[in-house]
Coordinates of C-alpha atoms and ligand atoms in Angstrom, one line a residue:
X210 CA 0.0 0.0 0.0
X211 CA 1.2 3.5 -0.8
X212 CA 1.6 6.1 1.2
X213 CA -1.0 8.0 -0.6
X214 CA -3.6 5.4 -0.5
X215 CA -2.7 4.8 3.0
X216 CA -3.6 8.9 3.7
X217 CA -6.6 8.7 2.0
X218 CA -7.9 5.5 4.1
X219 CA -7.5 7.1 7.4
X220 CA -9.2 10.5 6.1
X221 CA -12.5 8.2 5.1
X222 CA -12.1 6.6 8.5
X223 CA -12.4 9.9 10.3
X224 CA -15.0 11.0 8.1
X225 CA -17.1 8.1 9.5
X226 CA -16.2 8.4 12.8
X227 CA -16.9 11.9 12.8
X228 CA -20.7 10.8 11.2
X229 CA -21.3 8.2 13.9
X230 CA -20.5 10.6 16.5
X231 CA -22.8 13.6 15.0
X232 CA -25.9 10.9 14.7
X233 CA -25.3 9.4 17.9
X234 CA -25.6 13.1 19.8
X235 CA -28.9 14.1 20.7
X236 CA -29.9 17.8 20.4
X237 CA -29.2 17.6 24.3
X238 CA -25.6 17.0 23.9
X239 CA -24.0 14.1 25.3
X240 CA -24.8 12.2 28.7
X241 CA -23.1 14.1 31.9
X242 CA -19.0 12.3 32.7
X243 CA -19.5 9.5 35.3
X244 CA -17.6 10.5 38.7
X245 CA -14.8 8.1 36.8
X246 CA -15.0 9.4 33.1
X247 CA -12.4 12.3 32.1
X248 CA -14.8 15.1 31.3
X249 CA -14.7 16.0 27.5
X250 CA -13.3 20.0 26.7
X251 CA -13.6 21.3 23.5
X252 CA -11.8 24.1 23.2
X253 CA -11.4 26.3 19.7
X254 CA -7.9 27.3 19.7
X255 CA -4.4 25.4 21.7
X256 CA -4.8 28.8 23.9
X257 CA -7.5 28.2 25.5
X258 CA -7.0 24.4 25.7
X259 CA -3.6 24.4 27.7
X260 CA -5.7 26.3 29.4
X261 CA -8.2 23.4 30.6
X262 CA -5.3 21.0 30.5
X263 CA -4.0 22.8 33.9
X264 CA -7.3 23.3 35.4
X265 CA -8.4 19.8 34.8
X266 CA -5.5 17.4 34.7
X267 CA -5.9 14.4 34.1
X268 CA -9.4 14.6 35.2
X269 CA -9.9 15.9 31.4
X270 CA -9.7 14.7 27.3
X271 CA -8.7 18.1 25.9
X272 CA -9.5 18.6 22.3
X273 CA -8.5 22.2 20.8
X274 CA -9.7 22.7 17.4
X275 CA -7.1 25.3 15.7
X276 CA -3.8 23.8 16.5
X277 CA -1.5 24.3 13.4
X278 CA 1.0 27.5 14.4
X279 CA 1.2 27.8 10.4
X280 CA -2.4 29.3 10.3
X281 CA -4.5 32.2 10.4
X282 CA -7.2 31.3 12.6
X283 CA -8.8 34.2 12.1
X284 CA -9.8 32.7 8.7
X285 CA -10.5 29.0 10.0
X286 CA -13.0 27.1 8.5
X287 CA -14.3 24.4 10.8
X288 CA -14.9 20.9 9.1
X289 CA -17.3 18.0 9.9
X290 CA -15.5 16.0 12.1
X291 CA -14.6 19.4 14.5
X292 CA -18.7 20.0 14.4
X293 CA -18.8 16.2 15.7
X294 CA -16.3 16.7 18.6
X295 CA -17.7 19.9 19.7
X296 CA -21.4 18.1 19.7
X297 CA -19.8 15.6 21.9
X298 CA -18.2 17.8 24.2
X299 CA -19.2 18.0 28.3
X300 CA -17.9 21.6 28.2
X301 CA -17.0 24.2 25.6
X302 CA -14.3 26.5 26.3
X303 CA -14.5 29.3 23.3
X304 CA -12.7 32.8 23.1
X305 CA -15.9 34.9 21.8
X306 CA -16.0 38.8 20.2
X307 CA -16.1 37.2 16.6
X308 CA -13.0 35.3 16.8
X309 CA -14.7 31.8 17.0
X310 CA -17.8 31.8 15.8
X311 CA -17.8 28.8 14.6
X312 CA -18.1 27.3 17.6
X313 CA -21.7 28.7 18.9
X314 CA -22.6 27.5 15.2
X315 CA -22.1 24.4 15.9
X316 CA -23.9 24.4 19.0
X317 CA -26.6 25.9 17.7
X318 CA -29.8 25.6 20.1
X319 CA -28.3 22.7 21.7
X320 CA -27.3 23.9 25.2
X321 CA -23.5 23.9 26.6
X322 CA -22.0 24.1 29.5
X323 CA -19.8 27.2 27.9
X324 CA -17.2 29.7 29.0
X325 CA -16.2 32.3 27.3
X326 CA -13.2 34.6 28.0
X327 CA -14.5 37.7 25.8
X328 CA -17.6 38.9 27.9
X329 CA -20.3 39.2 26.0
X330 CA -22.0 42.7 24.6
X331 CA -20.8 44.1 21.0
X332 CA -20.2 40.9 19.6
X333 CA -22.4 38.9 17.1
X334 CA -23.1 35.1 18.2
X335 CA -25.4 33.6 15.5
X336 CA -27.8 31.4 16.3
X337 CA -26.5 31.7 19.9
X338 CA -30.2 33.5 21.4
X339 CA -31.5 30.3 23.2
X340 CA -28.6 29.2 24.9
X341 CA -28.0 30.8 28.3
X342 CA -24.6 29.6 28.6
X343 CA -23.1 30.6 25.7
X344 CA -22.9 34.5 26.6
X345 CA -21.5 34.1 29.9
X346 CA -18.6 36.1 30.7
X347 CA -15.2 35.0 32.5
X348 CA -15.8 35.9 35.8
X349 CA -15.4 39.6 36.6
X350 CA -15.5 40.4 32.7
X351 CA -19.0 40.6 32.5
X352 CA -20.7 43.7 32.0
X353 CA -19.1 47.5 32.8
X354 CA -15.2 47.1 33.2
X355 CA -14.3 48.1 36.7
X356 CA -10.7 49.0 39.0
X357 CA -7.7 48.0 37.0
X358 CA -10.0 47.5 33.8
X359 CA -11.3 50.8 33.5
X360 CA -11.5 51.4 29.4
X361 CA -10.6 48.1 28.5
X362 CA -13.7 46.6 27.8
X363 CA -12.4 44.0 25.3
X364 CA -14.8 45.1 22.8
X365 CA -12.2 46.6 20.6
X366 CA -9.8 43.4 20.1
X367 CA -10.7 39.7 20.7
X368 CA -7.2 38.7 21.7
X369 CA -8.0 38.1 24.8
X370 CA -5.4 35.6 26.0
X371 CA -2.9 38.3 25.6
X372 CA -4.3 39.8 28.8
X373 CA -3.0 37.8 31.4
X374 CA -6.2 38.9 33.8
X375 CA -8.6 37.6 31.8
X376 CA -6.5 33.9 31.5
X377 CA -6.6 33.9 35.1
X378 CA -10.5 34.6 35.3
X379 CA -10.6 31.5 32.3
X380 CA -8.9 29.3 34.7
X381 CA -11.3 30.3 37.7
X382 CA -14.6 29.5 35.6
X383 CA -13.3 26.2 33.8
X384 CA -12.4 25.1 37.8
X385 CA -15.9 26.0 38.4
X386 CA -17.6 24.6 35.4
X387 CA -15.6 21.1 36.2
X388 CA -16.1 21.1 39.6
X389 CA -19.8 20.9 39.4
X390 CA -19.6 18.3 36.8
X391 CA -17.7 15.8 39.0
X392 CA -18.1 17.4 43.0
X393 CA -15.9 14.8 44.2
X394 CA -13.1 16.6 42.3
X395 CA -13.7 20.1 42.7
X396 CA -11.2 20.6 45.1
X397 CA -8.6 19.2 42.2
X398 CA -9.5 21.3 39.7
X399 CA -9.7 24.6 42.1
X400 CA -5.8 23.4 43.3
X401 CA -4.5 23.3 39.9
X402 CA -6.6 26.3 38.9
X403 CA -4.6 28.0 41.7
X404 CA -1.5 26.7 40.5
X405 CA -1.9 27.5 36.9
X406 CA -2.7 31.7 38.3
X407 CA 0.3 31.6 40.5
X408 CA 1.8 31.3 36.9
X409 CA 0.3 33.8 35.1
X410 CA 0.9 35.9 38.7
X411 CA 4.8 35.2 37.5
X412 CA 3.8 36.5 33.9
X413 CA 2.2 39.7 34.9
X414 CA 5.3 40.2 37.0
X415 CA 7.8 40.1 34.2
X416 CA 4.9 42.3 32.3
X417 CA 5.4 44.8 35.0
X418 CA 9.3 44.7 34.7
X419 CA 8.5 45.4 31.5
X420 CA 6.7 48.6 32.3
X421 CA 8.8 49.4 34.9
X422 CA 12.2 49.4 32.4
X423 CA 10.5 50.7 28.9
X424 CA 7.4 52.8 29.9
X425 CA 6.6 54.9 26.8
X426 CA 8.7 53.4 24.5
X427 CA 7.2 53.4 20.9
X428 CA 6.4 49.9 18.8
X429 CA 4.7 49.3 15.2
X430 CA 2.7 45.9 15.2
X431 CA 1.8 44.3 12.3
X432 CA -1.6 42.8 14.0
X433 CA -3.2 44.1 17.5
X434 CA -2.4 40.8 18.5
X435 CA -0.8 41.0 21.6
X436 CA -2.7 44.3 22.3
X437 CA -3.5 43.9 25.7
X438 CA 0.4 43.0 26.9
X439 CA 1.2 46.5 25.0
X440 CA -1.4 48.1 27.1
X441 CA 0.2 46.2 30.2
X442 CA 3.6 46.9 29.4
X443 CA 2.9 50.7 28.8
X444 CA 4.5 50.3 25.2
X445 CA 3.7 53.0 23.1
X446 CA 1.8 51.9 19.9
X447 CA 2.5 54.1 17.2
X448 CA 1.6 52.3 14.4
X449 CA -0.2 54.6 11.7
X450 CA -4.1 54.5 11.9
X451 CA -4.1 53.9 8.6
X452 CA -2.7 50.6 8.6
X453 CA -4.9 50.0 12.0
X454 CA -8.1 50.4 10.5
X455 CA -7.3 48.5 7.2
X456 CA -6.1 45.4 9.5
X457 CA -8.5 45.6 11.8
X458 CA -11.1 45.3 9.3
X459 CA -9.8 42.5 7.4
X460 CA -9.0 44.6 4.3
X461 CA -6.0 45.0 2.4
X462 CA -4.1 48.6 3.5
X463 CA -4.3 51.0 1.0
X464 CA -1.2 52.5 -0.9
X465 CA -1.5 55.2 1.4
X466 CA -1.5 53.3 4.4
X467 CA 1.6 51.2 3.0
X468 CA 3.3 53.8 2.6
X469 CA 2.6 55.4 5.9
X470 CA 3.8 52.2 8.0
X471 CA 6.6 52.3 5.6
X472 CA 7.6 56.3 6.2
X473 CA 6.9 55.2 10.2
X474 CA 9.7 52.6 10.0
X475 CA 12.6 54.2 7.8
X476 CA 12.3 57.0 10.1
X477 CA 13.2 55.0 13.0
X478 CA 9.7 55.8 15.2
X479 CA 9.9 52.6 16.6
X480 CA 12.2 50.8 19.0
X481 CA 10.9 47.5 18.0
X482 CA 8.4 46.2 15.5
X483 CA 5.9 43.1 16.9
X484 CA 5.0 40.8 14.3
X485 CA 2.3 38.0 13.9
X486 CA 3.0 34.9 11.4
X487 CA 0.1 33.0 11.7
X488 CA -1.7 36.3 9.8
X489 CA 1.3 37.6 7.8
X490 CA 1.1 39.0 4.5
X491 CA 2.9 39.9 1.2
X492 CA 2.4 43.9 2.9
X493 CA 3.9 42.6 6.6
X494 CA 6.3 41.0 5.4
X495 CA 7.5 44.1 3.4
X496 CA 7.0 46.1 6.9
X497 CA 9.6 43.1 8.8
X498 CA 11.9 43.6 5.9
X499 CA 12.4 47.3 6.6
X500 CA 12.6 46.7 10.1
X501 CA 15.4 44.7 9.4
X502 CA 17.2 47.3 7.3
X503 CA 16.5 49.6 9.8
X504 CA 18.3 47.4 12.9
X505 CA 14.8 47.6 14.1
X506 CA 14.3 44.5 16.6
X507 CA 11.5 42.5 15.3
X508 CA 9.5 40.0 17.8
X509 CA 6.8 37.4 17.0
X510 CA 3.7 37.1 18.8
X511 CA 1.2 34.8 17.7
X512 CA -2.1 33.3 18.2
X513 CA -1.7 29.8 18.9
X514 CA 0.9 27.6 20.8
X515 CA 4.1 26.3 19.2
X516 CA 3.4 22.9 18.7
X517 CA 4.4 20.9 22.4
X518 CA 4.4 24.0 24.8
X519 CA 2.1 24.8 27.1
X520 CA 0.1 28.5 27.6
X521 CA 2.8 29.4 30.6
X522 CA 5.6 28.4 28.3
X523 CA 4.9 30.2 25.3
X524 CA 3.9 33.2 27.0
X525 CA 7.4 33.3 29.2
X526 CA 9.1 32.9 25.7
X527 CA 7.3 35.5 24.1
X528 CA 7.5 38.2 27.3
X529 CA 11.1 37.4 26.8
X530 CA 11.5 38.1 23.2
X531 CA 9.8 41.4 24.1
X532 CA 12.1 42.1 26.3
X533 CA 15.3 41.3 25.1
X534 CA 14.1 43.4 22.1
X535 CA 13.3 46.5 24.3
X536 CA 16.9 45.8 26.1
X537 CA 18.6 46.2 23.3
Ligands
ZN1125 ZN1 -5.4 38.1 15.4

């Protein structure tokens, strides 16, 4: 047997699987875990999935639907067999503000044990009216932003993860969410949610080094990905509206707006230049390459894990990058 025959066997196997599974789920979703069963996550990106794997342990099967670090997942199209596991899923753990829509899609009218880290309000979740889940906010997020989070009401950029209070609040409701699923190990789940936010403590730490050492200093991102670590970091975005607006909206930036990012990096405005792969395009790559002729530092920050790290590791690595950029 080829290789190639052998490739498309296992695809026609999945495919069946993947039917099996969507019949055999009624419009209920699937029976509650046993007080032995690992309790079935779904979660739409690797993000929020290392996520649940440090809440749950091995009290969990975690499935995260966008995985590949090659790809935009702002563009993802989700296929049968991901519909089948997210039918079949005890508890959905979805980012929400537009970014993963597919996910309520699937779910349709068929209620979820859900959290969400966006809270809800400004977003669009279709066919998402009769499930009372599936708007829930993490934790404090719901609603009016309050104390630390005054004007930052996540309405304005779904990258969520990339604010390291909002991770913690994920962590907190998936503990819960688990918790009342299987009592007996609630306590579990609350430890290692505890565990997981001592990490992200450690994270928001560095952040604040960060702050401390390079308060004001200007950056040009290619994508508001890591948005909310700028805002923590008290970087000084300076990338040109212009390009903003065009990315933001998912359209191409205009000649002018080329040009302005351009004029913005050959005249040095920036002390380093963040970058996202997993969305790059002929335009940012043009903007990385004058970066580089300029001996302007550029750093990646992306949307998904690196394939085998956790969400603690790849954050460190990343608020390291940032920083040895700044230091330079
Ligand atoms: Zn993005």
């Amino acid at each position: 047997m080829t290789v190639r025959s052998r490739s498309a066997v296992t695809a026609l196997a999945g495919l069946t699987v993947g039917a099996i599974a969507l019949t055999g789920c009624s419009a209920g979703g699937p029976a509650a875990p046993g007080p032995n069963d690992k309790i079935k996550v779904v979660a739409s990106t690797s993000v929020w999935g290392s996520v649940v794997q440090a809440v749950g342990g091995d009290g969990v099967e975690v499935e995260s639907i966008i995985e590949d670090a090659g790809a935009d997942p702002h563009s993802y199209e989700s296929s049968p067999q991901d519909a089948a596991k997210i039918s079949d899923a005890n508890l959905v753990v979805l980012n929400g503000g537009g970014y993963d829509d597919f996910m309520t899609q699937v779910l349709g009218d068929a209620p979820r044990p859900t959290v969400q880290a966006v809270a809800g309000g400004g977003h669009e979740h279709g066919g998402h009216s009769g499930d009372e889940h599936g708007g829930e906010p993490a934790g404090e997020h719901g609603g009016e932003p309050a104390g630390e989070h005054a004007g930052h009401d996540h309405s304005g950029n779904e990258h969520v993860w990339y604010d390291l209070h909002v991770v913690h609040e994920v962590a907190d409701k998936v503990a819960a969410e688990l918790g009342k699923m299987q009592p007996a190990k609630a306590q579990q789940f609350e430890a290692n949610a505890e565990a997981f936010e001592q990490q992200v403590a450690g994270l928001e730490g560095r952040v604040g080094e960060i702050a401390a050492a390079h308060q004001g200093k200007p950056v040009i991102v290619t994508e508001p990905v890591a948005h909310y670590m700028v805002e923590a970091a008290k970087l000084n975005d300076v990338t040109p509206p212009s390009f903003v607006n065009a990315i933001e909206a998912e359209t191409d930036p205009s000649a002018a707006a080329v040009a302005d990012i351009q004029n913005a990096i050959n005249a040095r405005q920036a002390v380093a230049v963040l970058y996202n792969p997993q969305t790059e395009s002929p335009v940012t790559r043009n903007v990385r390459t004058a970066a580089d002729s300029q001996h302007i530092p550029v750093v990646q920050l992306t949307e998904t894990l690196p394939q085998g790290q956790s969400y603690v590791q790849w954050m460190d690595a990343q608020i390291t990058a940032l920083q040895g950029a700044l230091n330079r």
